[in-house]
Structure formats: structure tokens, C-alpha cells
Amino acid sequence: MARIGLVAHDDKKDDLCRWAEAHKHKLSEHELWGTGTTGSRVMAATGLTVSLLKSGPLGGDQQLGALICEGNLDVLIFFIDPLSAQPHDVDVKALTRLATLYDVPLANNKSTADAVLAYL
């Protein structure tokens, strides 16, 4: 069982929910963690259990980063919106840096998320 982090920028939350719905059966085999809004939306869309952290801008991104640092997150699915400026861009960069530093598979879009989930 893998520990999977789920987070998405506002304009990508619907995409992540659709992706999670399409992969509900496979995701149900794993432990899911999500930032507050994203995790809540994934739970509502799929009925899956997601351990909720704070909303991304309120520290949820950093909480996911801490899970990575402590060796408690195996995969990060982070649907990033490349066309919109994010007010908490520093947090986003820190989270993606930690995933890279600790060699945690990081999926930023549906195609990569499909590939990572197929590997689990």
C-alpha cells in the first residue's frame, strides 16, 4: 500500500477529481492524503477516504512537504495550473523541490498520474 498525496490548483481541481473517479478502484488500495479543499472534493467525488490536511495556502502544501521529509509519503499527485499565477507560489515550489530532493514520484498532470498509478 502506497501513501499518496493529492493536491491541485483551483483551476485543476475538477481535473483531479475526474482522474480520481476514473481510478477509484486502484486508489482505494492506497492511503490517501490531501490538502483541505482538494481532499474534500476528491472524497465527495469518489467516496474514498482522504486524510485531510490544511488548505494549500494555509499550510497544507507544507504539511505534505513534511510528510515527504519524514518518509511518510510515497507519491505526490499535484495537478498544477501552468497558466495562472499562484499567490502561494513559494509553497508550491518548496513542495515540488522536496518531492524531487527526496526522490518521491511527482505527477503534475493526468498522463503522468496515470503512469505513476500504473506502477503502484
JSON list of C-alpha atoms in Angstrom, two decimals:
[
{"chain": "A", "resi": 1, "resn": "MET", "atom": "CA", "xyz": [0.00, 0.00, 0.00]},
{"chain": "A", "resi": 2, "resn": "ALA", "atom": "CA", "xyz": [1.41, 3.36, -1.05]},
{"chain": "A", "resi": 3, "resn": "ARG", "atom": "CA", "xyz": [0.83, 6.67, 0.72]},
{"chain": "A", "resi": 4, "resn": "ILE", "atom": "CA", "xyz": [-0.35, 9.12, -1.95]},
{"chain": "A", "resi": 5, "resn": "GLY", "atom": "CA", "xyz": [-0.58, 12.90, -1.61]},
{"chain": "A", "resi": 6, "resn": "LEU", "atom": "CA", "xyz": [-3.28, 14.69, -3.63]},
{"chain": "A", "resi": 7, "resn": "VAL", "atom": "CA", "xyz": [-3.32, 18.40, -4.34]},
{"chain": "A", "resi": 8, "resn": "ALA", "atom": "CA", "xyz": [-4.45, 20.60, -7.23]},
{"chain": "A", "resi": 9, "resn": "HIS", "atom": "CA", "xyz": [-4.56, 24.26, -8.07]},
{"chain": "A", "resi": 10, "resn": "ASP", "atom": "CA", "xyz": [-8.08, 25.74, -8.19]},
{"chain": "A", "resi": 11, "resn": "ASP", "atom": "CA", "xyz": [-8.43, 25.53, -11.98]},
{"chain": "A", "resi": 12, "resn": "LYS", "atom": "CA", "xyz": [-7.23, 21.89, -11.90]},
{"chain": "A", "resi": 13, "resn": "LYS", "atom": "CA", "xyz": [-9.34, 20.54, -9.02]},
{"chain": "A", "resi": 14, "resn": "ASP", "atom": "CA", "xyz": [-12.08, 19.32, -11.37]},
{"chain": "A", "resi": 15, "resn": "ASP", "atom": "CA", "xyz": [-9.45, 17.52, -13.48]},
{"chain": "A", "resi": 16, "resn": "LEU", "atom": "CA", "xyz": [-8.02, 15.81, -10.40]},
{"chain": "A", "resi": 17, "resn": "CYS", "atom": "CA", "xyz": [-11.50, 14.78, -9.22]},
{"chain": "A", "resi": 18, "resn": "ARG", "atom": "CA", "xyz": [-12.30, 13.30, -12.65]},
{"chain": "A", "resi": 19, "resn": "TRP", "atom": "CA", "xyz": [-8.95, 11.47, -12.64]},
{"chain": "A", "resi": 20, "resn": "ALA", "atom": "CA", "xyz": [-9.57, 10.12, -9.12]},
{"chain": "A", "resi": 21, "resn": "GLU", "atom": "CA", "xyz": [-13.06, 8.99, -10.13]},
{"chain": "A", "resi": 22, "resn": "ALA", "atom": "CA", "xyz": [-11.64, 7.13, -13.13]},
{"chain": "A", "resi": 23, "resn": "HIS", "atom": "CA", "xyz": [-9.07, 5.41, -10.88]},
{"chain": "A", "resi": 24, "resn": "LYS", "atom": "CA", "xyz": [-11.24, 5.00, -7.78]},
{"chain": "A", "resi": 25, "resn": "HIS", "atom": "CA", "xyz": [-10.75, 1.24, -7.57]},
{"chain": "A", "resi": 26, "resn": "LYS", "atom": "CA", "xyz": [-6.95, 1.45, -7.74]},
{"chain": "A", "resi": 27, "resn": "LEU", "atom": "CA", "xyz": [-6.78, 4.44, -5.37]},
{"chain": "A", "resi": 28, "resn": "SER", "atom": "CA", "xyz": [-8.91, 2.56, -2.82]},
{"chain": "A", "resi": 29, "resn": "GLU", "atom": "CA", "xyz": [-5.96, 0.19, -2.32]},
{"chain": "A", "resi": 30, "resn": "HIS", "atom": "CA", "xyz": [-3.78, 3.02, -1.03]},
{"chain": "A", "resi": 31, "resn": "GLU", "atom": "CA", "xyz": [-3.61, 5.54, 1.82]},
{"chain": "A", "resi": 32, "resn": "LEU", "atom": "CA", "xyz": [-4.61, 8.98, 0.54]},
{"chain": "A", "resi": 33, "resn": "TRP", "atom": "CA", "xyz": [-3.60, 12.36, 1.93]},
{"chain": "A", "resi": 34, "resn": "GLY", "atom": "CA", "xyz": [-4.85, 15.65, 0.57]},
{"chain": "A", "resi": 35, "resn": "THR", "atom": "CA", "xyz": [-4.84, 19.34, 1.17]},
{"chain": "A", "resi": 36, "resn": "GLY", "atom": "CA", "xyz": [-8.13, 20.54, 2.65]},
{"chain": "A", "resi": 37, "resn": "THR", "atom": "CA", "xyz": [-10.12, 21.68, -0.35]},
{"chain": "A", "resi": 38, "resn": "THR", "atom": "CA", "xyz": [-8.67, 19.21, -2.85]},
{"chain": "A", "resi": 39, "resn": "GLY", "atom": "CA", "xyz": [-9.01, 16.26, -0.48]},
{"chain": "A", "resi": 40, "resn": "SER", "atom": "CA", "xyz": [-12.59, 17.19, 0.39]},
{"chain": "A", "resi": 41, "resn": "ARG", "atom": "CA", "xyz": [-13.54, 17.45, -3.26]},
{"chain": "A", "resi": 42, "resn": "VAL", "atom": "CA", "xyz": [-11.92, 14.09, -4.07]},
{"chain": "A", "resi": 43, "resn": "MET", "atom": "CA", "xyz": [-13.83, 12.46, -1.20]},
{"chain": "A", "resi": 44, "resn": "ALA", "atom": "CA", "xyz": [-17.11, 13.98, -2.40]},
{"chain": "A", "resi": 45, "resn": "ALA", "atom": "CA", "xyz": [-16.49, 12.90, -5.99]},
{"chain": "A", "resi": 46, "resn": "THR", "atom": "CA", "xyz": [-15.32, 9.35, -5.24]},
{"chain": "A", "resi": 47, "resn": "GLY", "atom": "CA", "xyz": [-16.42, 8.33, -1.75]},
{"chain": "A", "resi": 48, "resn": "LEU", "atom": "CA", "xyz": [-12.79, 7.47, -0.99]},
{"chain": "A", "resi": 49, "resn": "THR", "atom": "CA", "xyz": [-11.28, 8.26, 2.39]},
{"chain": "A", "resi": 50, "resn": "VAL", "atom": "CA", "xyz": [-8.67, 11.03, 2.27]},
{"chain": "A", "resi": 51, "resn": "SER", "atom": "CA", "xyz": [-6.77, 12.17, 5.36]},
{"chain": "A", "resi": 52, "resn": "LEU", "atom": "CA", "xyz": [-7.22, 15.94, 5.22]},
{"chain": "A", "resi": 53, "resn": "LEU", "atom": "CA", "xyz": [-4.51, 18.48, 5.88]},
{"chain": "A", "resi": 54, "resn": "LYS", "atom": "CA", "xyz": [-4.93, 22.25, 5.85]},
{"chain": "A", "resi": 55, "resn": "SER", "atom": "CA", "xyz": [-5.81, 24.08, 2.66]},
{"chain": "A", "resi": 56, "resn": "GLY", "atom": "CA", "xyz": [-2.73, 24.56, 0.45]},
{"chain": "A", "resi": 57, "resn": "PRO", "atom": "CA", "xyz": [-2.29, 28.31, 1.00]},
{"chain": "A", "resi": 58, "resn": "LEU", "atom": "CA", "xyz": [-2.89, 27.87, 4.75]},
{"chain": "A", "resi": 59, "resn": "GLY", "atom": "CA", "xyz": [-0.07, 25.35, 5.19]},
{"chain": "A", "resi": 60, "resn": "GLY", "atom": "CA", "xyz": [-1.33, 22.17, 3.54]},
{"chain": "A", "resi": 61, "resn": "ASP", "atom": "CA", "xyz": [1.43, 22.26, 0.92]},
{"chain": "A", "resi": 62, "resn": "GLN", "atom": "CA", "xyz": [3.98, 22.47, 3.73]},
{"chain": "A", "resi": 63, "resn": "GLN", "atom": "CA", "xyz": [2.29, 19.63, 5.60]},
{"chain": "A", "resi": 64, "resn": "LEU", "atom": "CA", "xyz": [2.63, 17.44, 2.50]},
{"chain": "A", "resi": 65, "resn": "GLY", "atom": "CA", "xyz": [6.27, 18.53, 2.31]},
{"chain": "A", "resi": 66, "resn": "ALA", "atom": "CA", "xyz": [6.78, 17.50, 5.93]},
{"chain": "A", "resi": 67, "resn": "LEU", "atom": "CA", "xyz": [5.28, 14.07, 5.18]},
{"chain": "A", "resi": 68, "resn": "ILE", "atom": "CA", "xyz": [7.78, 13.73, 2.33]},
{"chain": "A", "resi": 69, "resn": "CYS", "atom": "CA", "xyz": [10.72, 14.77, 4.56]},
{"chain": "A", "resi": 70, "resn": "GLU", "atom": "CA", "xyz": [9.70, 12.29, 7.24]},
{"chain": "A", "resi": 71, "resn": "GLY", "atom": "CA", "xyz": [9.45, 9.45, 4.73]},
{"chain": "A", "resi": 72, "resn": "ASN", "atom": "CA", "xyz": [5.67, 9.21, 5.15]},
{"chain": "A", "resi": 73, "resn": "LEU", "atom": "CA", "xyz": [4.58, 9.94, 1.57]},
{"chain": "A", "resi": 74, "resn": "ASP", "atom": "CA", "xyz": [5.42, 7.66, -1.36]},
{"chain": "A", "resi": 75, "resn": "VAL", "atom": "CA", "xyz": [3.82, 9.53, -4.27]},
{"chain": "A", "resi": 76, "resn": "LEU", "atom": "CA", "xyz": [2.68, 13.10, -4.89]},
{"chain": "A", "resi": 77, "resn": "ILE", "atom": "CA", "xyz": [-0.09, 13.79, -7.41]},
{"chain": "A", "resi": 78, "resn": "PHE", "atom": "CA", "xyz": [-0.11, 17.57, -7.85]},
{"chain": "A", "resi": 79, "resn": "PHE", "atom": "CA", "xyz": [-2.15, 18.90, -10.76]},
{"chain": "A", "resi": 80, "resn": "ILE", "atom": "CA", "xyz": [-0.51, 22.26, -11.39]},
{"chain": "A", "resi": 81, "resn": "ASP", "atom": "CA", "xyz": [-2.10, 25.05, -13.41]},
{"chain": "A", "resi": 82, "resn": "PRO", "atom": "CA", "xyz": [0.76, 26.40, -15.55]},
{"chain": "A", "resi": 83, "resn": "LEU", "atom": "CA", "xyz": [-1.34, 29.30, -16.88]},
{"chain": "A", "resi": 84, "resn": "SER", "atom": "CA", "xyz": [-2.29, 31.01, -13.62]},
{"chain": "A", "resi": 85, "resn": "ALA", "atom": "CA", "xyz": [-0.14, 32.84, -11.11]},
{"chain": "A", "resi": 86, "resn": "GLN", "atom": "CA", "xyz": [-0.47, 31.38, -7.62]},
{"chain": "A", "resi": 87, "resn": "PRO", "atom": "CA", "xyz": [-0.36, 33.65, -4.56]},
{"chain": "A", "resi": 88, "resn": "HIS", "atom": "CA", "xyz": [1.41, 30.88, -2.62]},
{"chain": "A", "resi": 89, "resn": "ASP", "atom": "CA", "xyz": [3.88, 30.08, -5.42]},
{"chain": "A", "resi": 90, "resn": "VAL", "atom": "CA", "xyz": [6.78, 29.79, -2.95]},
{"chain": "A", "resi": 91, "resn": "ASP", "atom": "CA", "xyz": [4.97, 26.97, -1.14]},
{"chain": "A", "resi": 92, "resn": "VAL", "atom": "CA", "xyz": [4.30, 25.20, -4.43]},
{"chain": "A", "resi": 93, "resn": "LYS", "atom": "CA", "xyz": [7.96, 25.45, -5.42]},
{"chain": "A", "resi": 94, "resn": "ALA", "atom": "CA", "xyz": [9.05, 24.21, -2.00]},
{"chain": "A", "resi": 95, "resn": "LEU", "atom": "CA", "xyz": [6.75, 21.18, -2.25]},
{"chain": "A", "resi": 96, "resn": "THR", "atom": "CA", "xyz": [7.91, 20.22, -5.73]},
{"chain": "A", "resi": 97, "resn": "ARG", "atom": "CA", "xyz": [11.54, 20.76, -4.64]},
{"chain": "A", "resi": 98, "resn": "LEU", "atom": "CA", "xyz": [11.09, 18.39, -1.69]},
{"chain": "A", "resi": 99, "resn": "ALA", "atom": "CA", "xyz": [9.49, 15.71, -3.87]},
{"chain": "A", "resi": 100, "resn": "THR", "atom": "CA", "xyz": [12.46, 15.99, -6.22]},
{"chain": "A", "resi": 101, "resn": "LEU", "atom": "CA", "xyz": [15.04, 16.09, -3.40]},
{"chain": "A", "resi": 102, "resn": "TYR", "atom": "CA", "xyz": [13.62, 13.02, -1.66]},
{"chain": "A", "resi": 103, "resn": "ASP", "atom": "CA", "xyz": [13.06, 11.15, -4.95]},
{"chain": "A", "resi": 104, "resn": "VAL", "atom": "CA", "xyz": [9.29, 10.90, -4.50]},
{"chain": "A", "resi": 105, "resn": "PRO", "atom": "CA", "xyz": [7.43, 10.27, -7.76]},
{"chain": "A", "resi": 106, "resn": "LEU", "atom": "CA", "xyz": [5.67, 13.53, -8.69]},
{"chain": "A", "resi": 107, "resn": "ALA", "atom": "CA", "xyz": [2.84, 13.70, -11.22]},
{"chain": "A", "resi": 108, "resn": "ASN", "atom": "CA", "xyz": [1.81, 17.16, -12.38]},
{"chain": "A", "resi": 109, "resn": "ASN", "atom": "CA", "xyz": [-0.79, 16.12, -14.95]},
{"chain": "A", "resi": 110, "resn": "LYS", "atom": "CA", "xyz": [-3.16, 13.30, -15.90]},
{"chain": "A", "resi": 111, "resn": "SER", "atom": "CA", "xyz": [-0.75, 11.44, -18.18]},
{"chain": "A", "resi": 112, "resn": "THR", "atom": "CA", "xyz": [1.99, 11.31, -15.56]},
{"chain": "A", "resi": 113, "resn": "ALA", "atom": "CA", "xyz": [-0.50, 10.43, -12.82]},
{"chain": "A", "resi": 114, "resn": "ASP", "atom": "CA", "xyz": [-1.75, 7.54, -14.98]},
{"chain": "A", "resi": 115, "resn": "ALA", "atom": "CA", "xyz": [1.82, 6.28, -15.41]},
{"chain": "A", "resi": 116, "resn": "VAL", "atom": "CA", "xyz": [2.67, 6.58, -11.71]},
{"chain": "A", "resi": 117, "resn": "LEU", "atom": "CA", "xyz": [-0.53, 4.84, -10.61]},
{"chain": "A", "resi": 118, "resn": "ALA", "atom": "CA", "xyz": [0.03, 2.01, -13.11]},
{"chain": "A", "resi": 119, "resn": "TYR", "atom": "CA", "xyz": [3.44, 1.44, -11.50]},
{"chain": "A", "resi": 120, "resn": "LEU", "atom": "CA", "xyz": [1.97, 1.01, -8.00]}
]
